[in-house]
Amino acid sequence: MKVYQCDQCEYASVSNKYRCPSCRTGQLQEQDVSSKGSVYSYTNIHIAPAEFAHLAPYTVALIQLDESKAKVTARTDGNVEIGDVAELDYVEDGAYIYRKC
Amino acid sequence: MTNVYIEGIGMTKFGKFVDKSMKQLLVEASIEALEDAGNPKVDAVFVGNFMGGSIGNQEILSALVANELGLGYIPTAKVEGACASGGIALRQGIIGILSGEYDTVLIAGVEKMKHASTADVTQAINAAMDNDSNEKQAGLTFPGFFGVLANRYFYETEATKEHLAMIALKNRENALNNPLAQFQKPTTMEEIMEARIITSPLGLFDCSPTTDGAAALVITRKKGAIHIRSSAQSSGPTQMQDADDLLSLPAVRESGRLAYEKAGVGPEDIDVVEIHDCFSMTEMLAIEELGFFNKREGWLAVEQGRTKATGDKPVNTSGGLLSRGHPIGATGVAQMYQLVQQLRGTAPNQVEHARLALAQNLGGTGSYSTVHILERL
Ligand SMILES: [Zn+2]
């Protein structure tokens, strides 16, 4: 999993930014970390926009990565609960698909 | 202190109007506001609107208003800030008057959504998210964001789905007394708790509806009875995964802080509140972020009935977005319509002796927030 870590402060994100939005001086450096993390929260989406309607109901979870301060929004394969340990299964159309370990 | 005053208000009924165009709704609300203000000369028009282009194929809304109402060749603009379009339109008008450029400005907000399918509306609303992101690709929706927040809130506090239902029920009960509200059918805790799930844990009654409607205001530098004591606006994270604290809406917190500072008052001084309850969960977080109750304790205040029309901090006496309805671009303006009525003493669910009122209008998943504090002179 690629994360972007500020070279001046603690800030980290899975999405790159022009400059660090936290300290506003640091540059974000690309880092490779384990995709493993725990479910911080989630929702089961029953009503989906047209482009995802064929998947509904599906689960979107916010994963707190183990090796970074960054969190990642992922779709999960099956239901999850807060605290569940999960890892990246595959990437599909730019979406991270996680599954419970 | 802005020394800008609200002179006139207008609002259509909120609901489903298949026979009326967006222009018609916009013009009806505007005429009512102008007549309420005694038909003054207008120097500019700002219109709040979000999806007129995407699902209605209609832009140039502000020029339509000036033209239809014969306001002359005055400057006009549409303002887009997702669900905060109305609040930001109002703020642009205030700034226009503060700059010295205008004396009197017509502010309007409108949306027409009921003709489109739920899937199409959900898709259009998703334009208020950062769509160049893995988050969007994961299938996160706008309501889904608040579902994720709600599950975390339940995890960190003793709050349950019942507390969200209490918010939905309160706002429905308020709407029963508001003739312009979309939903005027009574409901029960049981019905709310058992309604179909939209995005867990949020059910049908936890989500604001799609709505057709418009609202309008006339603001002016000429001293009147309703003073806009302060106007503030802030931005916040545009992606859930970038939130520093998932249970915080920094834009709401910061716009509230700025508005209190500019007005020289605190949350304890506010008599009546309209909050952006696009979801029951959003009202829960906003009452905390605006300082009415401690962080992670909003649910307790809800349980104790403190935010009811009869409580010590009445929130959404109009019925809120949940039951008054949420025609996106009109919402921030409709909040003002209710608060001006409260300060004039003519509101549905009138709060006795209301003198200071606060409106908070949210856009996106916390991307924009405006706060306006009104005072009865
Ligand atoms: Zn930094």
mmCIF file of C-alpha atoms in Angstrom, chain B:
data_model
loop_
_atom_site.group_PDB
_atom_site.id
_atom_site.type_symbol
_atom_site.label_atom_id
_atom_site.label_comp_id
_atom_site.label_asym_id
_atom_site.label_seq_id
_atom_site.Cartn_x
_atom_site.Cartn_y
_atom_site.Cartn_z
ATOM 1 C CA MET B 1 -21.582 43.140 13.205
ATOM 2 C CA THR B 2 -22.416 43.347 9.519
ATOM 3 C CA ASN B 3 -24.968 46.196 9.680
ATOM 4 C CA VAL B 4 -26.833 44.273 6.990
ATOM 5 C CA TYR B 5 -30.523 43.616 7.637
ATOM 6 C CA ILE B 6 -33.058 41.091 6.363
ATOM 7 C CA GLU B 7 -35.964 43.077 5.010
ATOM 8 C CA GLY B 8 -38.048 40.441 3.255
ATOM 9 C CA ILE B 9 -38.550 36.658 3.157
ATOM 10 C CA GLY B 10 -40.315 34.278 0.790
ATOM 11 C CA MET B 11 -40.638 30.523 0.425
ATOM 12 C CA THR B 12 -42.641 28.067 -1.660
ATOM 13 C CA LYS B 13 -44.092 24.975 -0.090
ATOM 14 C CA PHE B 14 -41.501 22.181 -0.150
ATOM 15 C CA GLY B 15 -42.481 18.882 -1.746
ATOM 16 C CA LYS B 16 -43.119 17.472 -5.198
ATOM 17 C CA PHE B 17 -44.198 19.878 -7.929
ATOM 18 C CA VAL B 18 -44.326 18.079 -11.270
ATOM 19 C CA ASP B 19 -46.250 20.914 -12.916
ATOM 20 C CA LYS B 20 -43.858 23.690 -11.911
ATOM 21 C CA SER B 21 -40.505 24.486 -13.508
ATOM 22 C CA MET B 22 -37.443 25.414 -11.490
ATOM 23 C CA LYS B 23 -37.803 28.959 -12.811
ATOM 24 C CA GLN B 24 -41.388 29.138 -11.559
ATOM 25 C CA LEU B 25 -40.429 28.044 -8.041
ATOM 26 C CA LEU B 26 -37.542 30.505 -7.996
ATOM 27 C CA VAL B 27 -39.698 33.397 -9.203
ATOM 28 C CA GLU B 28 -42.557 32.653 -6.777
ATOM 29 C CA ALA B 29 -40.267 32.704 -3.724
ATOM 30 C CA SER B 30 -38.492 35.842 -5.012
ATOM 31 C CA ILE B 31 -41.728 37.781 -5.587
ATOM 32 C CA GLU B 32 -42.885 36.931 -2.069
ATOM 33 C CA ALA B 33 -39.595 38.154 -0.562
ATOM 34 C CA LEU B 34 -39.659 41.369 -2.628
ATOM 35 C CA GLU B 35 -43.267 42.124 -1.647
ATOM 36 C CA ASP B 36 -42.457 41.399 2.006
ATOM 37 C CA ALA B 37 -39.648 43.973 1.729
ATOM 38 C CA GLY B 38 -41.933 46.572 0.113
ATOM 39 C CA ASN B 39 -40.575 46.089 -3.438
ATOM 40 C CA PRO B 40 -37.261 47.932 -3.068
ATOM 41 C CA LYS B 41 -34.825 48.632 -5.900
ATOM 42 C CA VAL B 42 -32.512 45.606 -6.144
ATOM 43 C CA ASP B 43 -28.815 46.053 -7.003
ATOM 44 C CA ALA B 44 -27.772 42.412 -7.457
ATOM 45 C CA VAL B 45 -29.065 38.823 -7.326
ATOM 46 C CA PHE B 46 -27.310 35.721 -5.982
ATOM 47 C CA VAL B 47 -28.959 32.322 -6.458
ATOM 48 C CA GLY B 48 -27.914 29.140 -4.635
ATOM 49 C CA ASN B 49 -28.328 25.998 -6.729
ATOM 50 C CA PHE B 50 -26.508 22.680 -7.016
ATOM 51 C CA MET B 51 -27.909 20.330 -9.653
ATOM 52 C CA GLY B 52 -29.951 22.507 -11.982
ATOM 53 C CA GLY B 53 -27.434 21.752 -14.708
ATOM 54 C CA SER B 54 -26.904 18.037 -14.085
ATOM 55 C CA ILE B 55 -30.495 16.832 -13.652
ATOM 56 C CA GLY B 56 -32.524 19.806 -14.896
ATOM 57 C CA ASN B 57 -30.457 21.066 -17.827
ATOM 58 C CA GLN B 58 -31.072 24.605 -16.604
ATOM 59 C CA GLU B 59 -28.379 27.125 -15.704
ATOM 60 C CA ILE B 60 -28.366 30.999 -15.891
ATOM 61 C CA LEU B 61 -30.791 30.933 -12.940
ATOM 62 C CA SER B 62 -29.850 34.336 -11.543
ATOM 63 C CA ALA B 63 -30.251 36.054 -14.928
ATOM 64 C CA LEU B 64 -33.642 34.355 -15.258
ATOM 65 C CA VAL B 65 -34.720 35.907 -11.952
ATOM 66 C CA ALA B 66 -33.575 39.420 -12.898
ATOM 67 C CA ASN B 67 -35.282 39.114 -16.254
ATOM 68 C CA GLU B 68 -38.563 37.575 -15.103
ATOM 69 C CA LEU B 69 -38.924 40.138 -12.312
ATOM 70 C CA GLY B 70 -37.866 43.153 -14.390
ATOM 71 C CA LEU B 71 -35.035 44.024 -12.019
ATOM 72 C CA GLY B 72 -33.057 45.689 -14.801
ATOM 73 C CA TYR B 73 -29.628 44.931 -16.220
ATOM 74 C CA ILE B 74 -28.124 44.344 -12.783
ATOM 75 C CA PRO B 75 -25.260 41.952 -11.949
ATOM 76 C CA THR B 76 -26.349 38.440 -10.952
ATOM 77 C CA ALA B 77 -24.628 35.106 -10.281
ATOM 78 C CA LYS B 78 -25.377 31.532 -9.392
ATOM 79 C CA VAL B 79 -23.467 30.217 -6.381
ATOM 80 C CA GLU B 80 -22.589 26.535 -6.063
ATOM 81 C CA GLY B 81 -21.347 25.034 -2.806
ATOM 82 C CA ALA B 82 -23.163 21.687 -2.835
ATOM 83 C CA CYS B 83 -25.812 21.684 -0.064
ATOM 84 C CA ALA B 84 -24.341 24.947 1.294
ATOM 85 C CA SER B 85 -25.097 26.797 -1.969
ATOM 86 C CA GLY B 86 -27.870 28.828 -0.295
ATOM 87 C CA GLY B 87 -25.806 29.852 2.733
ATOM 88 C CA ILE B 88 -22.876 30.833 0.527
ATOM 89 C CA ALA B 89 -25.175 32.825 -1.810
ATOM 90 C CA LEU B 90 -26.405 34.769 1.207
ATOM 91 C CA ARG B 91 -22.841 35.370 2.339
ATOM 92 C CA GLN B 92 -21.858 36.657 -1.121
ATOM 93 C CA GLY B 93 -24.730 39.148 -0.937
ATOM 94 C CA ILE B 94 -23.667 40.312 2.520
ATOM 95 C CA ILE B 95 -20.077 40.775 1.323
ATOM 96 C CA GLY B 96 -21.372 42.706 -1.701
ATOM 97 C CA ILE B 97 -23.178 45.120 0.617
ATOM 98 C CA LEU B 98 -20.220 45.323 3.039
ATOM 99 C CA SER B 99 -17.948 46.213 0.135
ATOM 100 C CA GLY B 100 -20.079 49.256 -0.601
ATOM 101 C CA GLU B 101 -20.949 48.036 -4.087
ATOM 102 C CA TYR B 102 -24.639 47.238 -3.388
ATOM 103 C CA ASP B 103 -27.338 48.635 -1.114
ATOM 104 C CA THR B 104 -29.948 45.916 -1.544
ATOM 105 C CA VAL B 105 -29.513 42.339 -2.757
ATOM 106 C CA LEU B 106 -31.997 39.592 -3.583
ATOM 107 C CA ILE B 107 -30.847 36.153 -2.417
ATOM 108 C CA ALA B 108 -32.664 33.043 -3.614
ATOM 109 C CA GLY B 109 -32.131 29.311 -3.519
ATOM 110 C CA VAL B 110 -33.832 26.603 -5.543
ATOM 111 C CA GLU B 111 -33.707 22.933 -6.464
ATOM 112 C CA LYS B 112 -35.938 20.626 -8.463
ATOM 113 C CA MET B 113 -35.176 16.956 -7.827
ATOM 114 C CA LYS B 114 -38.400 14.952 -7.667
ATOM 115 C CA HIS B 115 -38.611 14.285 -11.401
ATOM 116 C CA ALA B 116 -35.362 12.246 -11.397
ATOM 117 C CA SER B 117 -34.895 8.612 -10.264
ATOM 118 C CA THR B 118 -33.269 7.863 -6.872
ATOM 119 C CA ALA B 119 -30.230 6.347 -8.630
ATOM 120 C CA ASP B 120 -29.791 9.457 -10.796
ATOM 121 C CA VAL B 121 -30.198 11.828 -7.855
ATOM 122 C CA THR B 122 -27.741 9.776 -5.762
ATOM 123 C CA GLN B 123 -25.322 9.938 -8.681
ATOM 124 C CA ALA B 124 -25.766 13.715 -9.044
ATOM 125 C CA ILE B 125 -25.339 14.281 -5.289
ATOM 126 C CA ASN B 126 -22.115 12.286 -5.471
ATOM 127 C CA ALA B 127 -20.699 15.229 -7.449
ATOM 128 C CA ALA B 128 -20.285 16.778 -3.988
ATOM 129 C CA MET B 129 -17.543 14.237 -3.200
ATOM 130 C CA ASP B 130 -13.945 14.110 -4.420
ATOM 131 C CA ASN B 131 -14.513 11.854 -7.398
ATOM 132 C CA ASP B 132 -10.861 11.648 -8.371
ATOM 133 C CA SER B 133 -10.153 9.331 -5.448
ATOM 134 C CA ASN B 134 -9.971 5.690 -4.418
ATOM 135 C CA GLU B 135 -12.723 6.576 -1.943
ATOM 136 C CA LYS B 136 -15.244 7.301 -4.645
ATOM 137 C CA GLN B 137 -14.123 4.202 -6.569
ATOM 138 C CA ALA B 138 -14.753 2.083 -3.446
ATOM 139 C CA GLY B 139 -18.431 3.037 -3.821
ATOM 140 C CA LEU B 140 -18.706 5.388 -0.861
ATOM 141 C CA THR B 141 -21.851 7.479 -1.166
ATOM 142 C CA PHE B 142 -22.851 10.734 0.353
ATOM 143 C CA PRO B 143 -25.245 9.102 2.881
ATOM 144 C CA GLY B 144 -22.642 6.338 3.321
ATOM 145 C CA PHE B 145 -20.159 8.845 4.762
ATOM 146 C CA PHE B 146 -22.614 9.694 7.548
ATOM 147 C CA GLY B 147 -23.356 5.973 8.064
ATOM 148 C CA VAL B 148 -19.643 5.373 8.701
ATOM 149 C CA LEU B 149 -19.625 8.300 11.154
ATOM 150 C CA ALA B 150 -22.707 6.978 12.951
ATOM 151 C CA ASN B 151 -21.241 3.498 13.492
ATOM 152 C CA ARG B 152 -18.076 5.028 14.933
ATOM 153 C CA TYR B 153 -20.133 7.380 17.145
ATOM 154 C CA PHE B 154 -22.062 4.393 18.534
ATOM 155 C CA TYR B 155 -18.726 2.648 19.181
ATOM 156 C CA GLU B 156 -17.201 5.568 21.083
ATOM 157 C CA THR B 157 -20.281 6.640 23.068
ATOM 158 C CA GLU B 158 -23.351 5.040 24.616
ATOM 159 C CA ALA B 159 -25.490 6.368 21.786
ATOM 160 C CA THR B 160 -27.594 3.947 19.740
ATOM 161 C CA LYS B 161 -29.796 4.041 16.651
ATOM 162 C CA GLU B 162 -32.614 5.113 18.995
ATOM 163 C CA HIS B 163 -30.901 8.438 19.622
ATOM 164 C CA LEU B 164 -30.806 9.107 15.899
ATOM 165 C CA ALA B 165 -34.482 8.135 15.745
ATOM 166 C CA MET B 166 -35.239 10.681 18.492
ATOM 167 C CA ILE B 167 -33.748 13.408 16.276
ATOM 168 C CA ALA B 168 -35.797 12.259 13.286
ATOM 169 C CA LEU B 169 -38.972 12.125 15.397
ATOM 170 C CA LYS B 170 -38.370 15.574 16.908
ATOM 171 C CA ASN B 171 -37.925 17.139 13.478
ATOM 172 C CA ARG B 172 -41.031 15.400 12.138
ATOM 173 C CA GLU B 173 -43.056 16.655 15.105
ATOM 174 C CA ASN B 174 -41.840 20.190 14.383
ATOM 175 C CA ALA B 175 -42.756 19.858 10.697
ATOM 176 C CA LEU B 176 -46.348 18.943 11.592
ATOM 177 C CA ASN B 177 -46.844 22.590 12.618
ATOM 178 C CA ASN B 178 -45.094 24.035 9.544
ATOM 179 C CA PRO B 179 -47.524 24.438 6.632
ATOM 180 C CA LEU B 180 -44.617 24.742 4.144
ATOM 181 C CA ALA B 181 -42.897 21.502 5.239
ATOM 182 C CA GLN B 182 -42.688 18.500 2.918
ATOM 183 C CA PHE B 183 -43.720 15.878 5.515
ATOM 184 C CA GLN B 184 -46.813 16.536 7.550
ATOM 185 C CA LYS B 185 -47.789 13.004 8.451
ATOM 186 C CA PRO B 186 -47.125 12.003 12.069
ATOM 187 C CA THR B 187 -44.789 9.077 12.703
ATOM 188 C CA THR B 188 -43.637 6.961 15.659
ATOM 189 C CA MET B 189 -40.321 5.748 17.121
ATOM 190 C CA GLU B 190 -41.325 2.261 16.057
ATOM 191 C CA GLU B 191 -41.887 3.236 12.422
ATOM 192 C CA ILE B 192 -38.570 5.122 12.314
ATOM 193 C CA MET B 193 -36.617 2.253 13.900
ATOM 194 C CA GLU B 194 -38.097 -0.334 11.568
ATOM 195 C CA ALA B 195 -37.850 1.637 8.321
ATOM 196 C CA ARG B 196 -35.770 0.170 5.512
ATOM 197 C CA ILE B 197 -32.026 0.661 5.751
ATOM 198 C CA ILE B 198 -30.445 3.127 3.306
ATOM 199 C CA THR B 199 -26.851 2.788 4.529
ATOM 200 C CA SER B 200 -26.418 1.098 7.900
ATOM 201 C CA PRO B 201 -27.200 2.211 10.560
ATOM 202 C CA LEU B 202 -29.169 4.959 8.782
ATOM 203 C CA GLY B 203 -32.716 4.140 7.743
ATOM 204 C CA LEU B 204 -35.185 6.019 5.578
ATOM 205 C CA PHE B 205 -36.155 8.499 8.335
ATOM 206 C CA ASP B 206 -32.492 9.287 9.109
ATOM 207 C CA CYS B 207 -31.967 10.673 5.596
ATOM 208 C CA SER B 208 -33.278 13.933 4.182
ATOM 209 C CA PRO B 209 -35.622 13.459 1.221
ATOM 210 C CA THR B 210 -35.369 14.711 -2.343
ATOM 211 C CA THR B 211 -37.436 17.864 -2.620
ATOM 212 C CA ASP B 212 -38.629 20.555 -5.016
ATOM 213 C CA GLY B 213 -38.742 24.081 -3.612
ATOM 214 C CA ALA B 214 -37.336 27.574 -3.393
ATOM 215 C CA ALA B 215 -36.749 30.288 -0.805
ATOM 216 C CA ALA B 216 -35.672 33.927 -1.050
ATOM 217 C CA LEU B 217 -34.507 36.866 1.062
ATOM 218 C CA VAL B 218 -34.055 40.580 0.545
ATOM 219 C CA ILE B 219 -31.046 41.968 2.416
ATOM 220 C CA THR B 220 -30.171 45.622 2.666
ATOM 221 C CA ARG B 221 -27.946 48.151 4.406
ATOM 222 C CA LYS B 222 -31.064 50.141 5.444
ATOM 223 C CA LYS B 223 -31.573 49.561 9.160
ATOM 224 C CA GLY B 224 -34.421 47.195 9.971
ATOM 225 C CA ALA B 225 -35.679 44.878 12.687
ATOM 226 C CA ILE B 226 -33.623 41.780 11.795
ATOM 227 C CA HIS B 227 -29.871 42.341 11.909
ATOM 228 C CA ILE B 228 -27.375 39.829 10.482
ATOM 229 C CA ARG B 229 -25.016 40.003 13.438
ATOM 230 C CA SER B 230 -22.369 37.828 11.802
ATOM 231 C CA SER B 231 -21.593 35.771 8.710
ATOM 232 C CA ALA B 232 -18.837 33.138 8.594
ATOM 233 C CA GLN B 233 -17.724 30.385 6.266
ATOM 234 C CA SER B 234 -15.132 27.590 6.399
ATOM 235 C CA SER B 235 -13.886 24.611 4.409
ATOM 236 C CA GLY B 236 -13.065 21.098 5.595
ATOM 237 C CA PRO B 237 -11.669 17.761 4.362
ATOM 238 C CA THR B 238 -13.147 16.546 1.090
ATOM 239 C CA GLN B 239 -12.351 12.891 1.747
ATOM 240 C CA MET B 240 -13.385 10.711 4.693
ATOM 241 C CA GLN B 241 -10.024 8.953 4.771
ATOM 242 C CA ASP B 242 -8.304 12.330 5.333
ATOM 243 C CA ALA B 243 -10.339 13.244 8.428
ATOM 244 C CA ASP B 244 -8.095 13.853 11.400
ATOM 245 C CA ASP B 245 -10.932 12.989 13.790
ATOM 246 C CA LEU B 246 -13.752 11.118 12.054
ATOM 247 C CA LEU B 247 -16.278 12.411 14.611
ATOM 248 C CA SER B 248 -15.490 16.032 13.919
ATOM 249 C CA LEU B 249 -16.681 18.313 11.111
ATOM 250 C CA PRO B 250 -13.911 20.945 11.157
ATOM 251 C CA ALA B 251 -15.742 23.248 8.733
ATOM 252 C CA VAL B 252 -18.749 23.371 11.084
ATOM 253 C CA ARG B 253 -16.594 23.895 14.157
ATOM 254 C CA GLU B 254 -14.485 26.636 12.549
ATOM 255 C CA SER B 255 -17.379 28.510 10.898
ATOM 256 C CA GLY B 256 -19.185 28.430 14.256
ATOM 257 C CA ARG B 257 -16.132 29.729 16.116
ATOM 258 C CA LEU B 258 -15.705 32.573 13.619
ATOM 259 C CA ALA B 259 -19.389 33.500 13.706
ATOM 260 C CA TYR B 260 -19.443 33.659 17.527
ATOM 261 C CA GLU B 261 -16.250 35.715 17.559
ATOM 262 C CA LYS B 262 -17.543 38.215 14.991
ATOM 263 C CA ALA B 263 -20.915 38.485 16.760
ATOM 264 C CA GLY B 264 -19.375 38.762 20.223
ATOM 265 C CA VAL B 265 -21.688 36.059 21.575
ATOM 266 C CA GLY B 266 -21.308 32.408 22.584
ATOM 267 C CA PRO B 267 -23.364 29.257 22.048
ATOM 268 C CA GLU B 268 -25.035 29.819 25.435
ATOM 269 C CA ASP B 269 -26.560 33.088 24.153
ATOM 270 C CA ILE B 270 -28.375 31.546 21.172
ATOM 271 C CA ASP B 271 -32.151 31.182 21.606
ATOM 272 C CA VAL B 272 -33.099 29.192 18.509
ATOM 273 C CA VAL B 273 -31.139 27.194 15.936
ATOM 274 C CA GLU B 274 -31.511 25.806 12.408
ATOM 275 C CA ILE B 275 -28.885 23.117 11.750
ATOM 276 C CA HIS B 276 -28.037 21.242 8.562
ATOM 277 C CA ASP B 277 -29.565 17.843 9.410
ATOM 278 C CA CYS B 278 -29.062 16.237 5.994
ATOM 279 C CA PHE B 279 -28.902 13.093 8.123
ATOM 280 C CA SER B 280 -29.934 12.589 11.758
ATOM 281 C CA MET B 281 -26.251 11.868 12.443
ATOM 282 C CA THR B 282 -25.232 15.245 11.005
ATOM 283 C CA GLU B 283 -27.460 17.062 13.508
ATOM 284 C CA MET B 284 -25.883 15.012 16.305
ATOM 285 C CA LEU B 285 -22.356 16.088 15.335
ATOM 286 C CA ALA B 286 -23.302 19.697 14.549
ATOM 287 C CA ILE B 287 -24.885 20.379 17.960
ATOM 288 C CA GLU B 288 -21.536 19.321 19.443
ATOM 289 C CA GLU B 289 -19.323 21.172 16.946
ATOM 290 C CA LEU B 290 -21.270 24.421 17.432
ATOM 291 C CA GLY B 291 -20.581 24.230 21.165
ATOM 292 C CA PHE B 292 -24.163 23.715 22.356
ATOM 293 C CA PHE B 293 -23.146 20.466 24.044
ATOM 294 C CA ASN B 294 -19.856 18.715 24.862
ATOM 295 C CA LYS B 295 -18.138 16.526 22.276
ATOM 296 C CA ARG B 296 -19.469 12.925 22.345
ATOM 297 C CA GLU B 297 -22.387 14.065 24.578
ATOM 298 C CA GLY B 298 -24.883 15.356 22.025
ATOM 299 C CA TRP B 299 -26.833 12.086 22.329
ATOM 300 C CA LEU B 300 -27.430 12.819 26.022
ATOM 301 C CA ALA B 301 -28.917 16.231 25.221
ATOM 302 C CA VAL B 302 -31.122 14.601 22.583
ATOM 303 C CA GLU B 303 -32.265 11.957 25.089
ATOM 304 C CA GLN B 304 -33.123 14.702 27.598
ATOM 305 C CA GLY B 305 -35.233 16.562 25.019
ATOM 306 C CA ARG B 306 -33.054 19.673 25.219
ATOM 307 C CA THR B 307 -33.168 20.251 21.433
ATOM 308 C CA LYS B 308 -36.967 20.003 21.174
ATOM 309 C CA ALA B 309 -38.956 23.185 20.454
ATOM 310 C CA THR B 310 -39.767 23.211 24.192
ATOM 311 C CA GLY B 311 -36.173 22.507 25.284
ATOM 312 C CA ASP B 312 -33.474 24.981 26.338
ATOM 313 C CA LYS B 313 -31.740 24.825 22.916
ATOM 314 C CA PRO B 314 -34.444 24.374 20.249
ATOM 315 C CA VAL B 315 -32.954 22.925 17.046
ATOM 316 C CA ASN B 316 -34.765 22.830 13.695
ATOM 317 C CA THR B 317 -38.133 24.219 14.723
ATOM 318 C CA SER B 318 -38.963 24.252 10.986
ATOM 319 C CA GLY B 319 -38.709 20.463 10.801
ATOM 320 C CA GLY B 320 -35.164 20.610 9.473
ATOM 321 C CA LEU B 321 -33.932 19.085 6.251
ATOM 322 C CA LEU B 322 -35.285 15.726 7.431
ATOM 323 C CA SER B 323 -38.937 16.822 7.487
ATOM 324 C CA ARG B 324 -39.229 20.369 6.113
ATOM 325 C CA GLY B 325 -37.402 18.922 3.097
ATOM 326 C CA HIS B 326 -34.070 19.537 1.376
ATOM 327 C CA PRO B 327 -34.214 21.204 -2.044
ATOM 328 C CA ILE B 328 -30.438 21.451 -1.980
ATOM 329 C CA GLY B 329 -29.739 24.996 -3.183
ATOM 330 C CA ALA B 330 -32.730 26.412 -1.283
ATOM 331 C CA THR B 331 -31.928 24.914 2.106
ATOM 332 C CA GLY B 332 -29.563 27.598 3.448
ATOM 333 C CA VAL B 333 -32.065 30.281 2.467
ATOM 334 C CA ALA B 334 -35.027 28.366 3.937
ATOM 335 C CA GLN B 335 -33.185 28.191 7.283
ATOM 336 C CA MET B 336 -33.187 32.003 7.283
ATOM 337 C CA TYR B 337 -36.882 32.067 6.405
ATOM 338 C CA GLN B 338 -37.640 30.098 9.593
ATOM 339 C CA LEU B 339 -35.286 32.103 11.815
ATOM 340 C CA VAL B 340 -36.613 35.478 10.640
ATOM 341 C CA GLN B 341 -40.101 34.223 11.468
ATOM 342 C CA GLN B 342 -38.825 33.170 14.899
ATOM 343 C CA LEU B 343 -37.417 36.654 15.511
ATOM 344 C CA ARG B 344 -40.595 38.308 14.217
ATOM 345 C CA GLY B 345 -42.626 36.114 16.579
ATOM 346 C CA THR B 346 -44.629 34.463 13.788
ATOM 347 C CA ALA B 347 -42.902 31.064 13.398
ATOM 348 C CA PRO B 348 -44.303 27.556 13.484
ATOM 349 C CA ASN B 349 -43.126 26.183 16.878
ATOM 350 C CA GLN B 350 -42.483 29.733 18.046
ATOM 351 C CA VAL B 351 -39.805 29.998 20.750
ATOM 352 C CA GLU B 352 -40.824 32.618 23.325
ATOM 353 C CA HIS B 353 -38.779 35.840 23.404
ATOM 354 C CA ALA B 354 -36.286 34.620 20.788
ATOM 355 C CA ARG B 355 -33.699 37.355 20.241
ATOM 356 C CA LEU B 356 -30.582 35.602 18.897
ATOM 357 C CA ALA B 357 -30.808 32.898 16.232
ATOM 358 C CA LEU B 358 -28.153 30.785 14.492
ATOM 359 C CA ALA B 359 -28.221 28.952 11.152
ATOM 360 C CA GLN B 360 -25.600 26.445 10.003
ATOM 361 C CA ASN B 361 -25.556 25.193 6.413
ATOM 362 C CA LEU B 362 -23.271 22.299 5.366
ATOM 363 C CA GLY B 363 -22.007 21.369 1.899
ATOM 364 C CA GLY B 364 -20.489 18.090 0.773
ATOM 365 C CA THR B 365 -19.217 15.612 3.331
ATOM 366 C CA GLY B 366 -18.055 18.530 5.468
ATOM 367 C CA SER B 367 -16.402 20.447 2.616
ATOM 368 C CA TYR B 368 -18.211 23.740 3.223
ATOM 369 C CA SER B 369 -20.021 25.261 6.162
ATOM 370 C CA THR B 370 -21.608 28.659 6.693
ATOM 371 C CA VAL B 371 -22.898 30.044 9.982
ATOM 372 C CA HIS B 372 -25.077 33.162 10.253
ATOM 373 C CA ILE B 373 -26.179 34.709 13.533
ATOM 374 C CA LEU B 374 -29.318 36.873 13.459
ATOM 375 C CA GLU B 375 -30.486 39.316 16.077
ATOM 376 C CA ARG B 376 -33.859 40.982 16.689
ATOM 377 C CA LEU B 377 -33.370 44.676 17.346
#
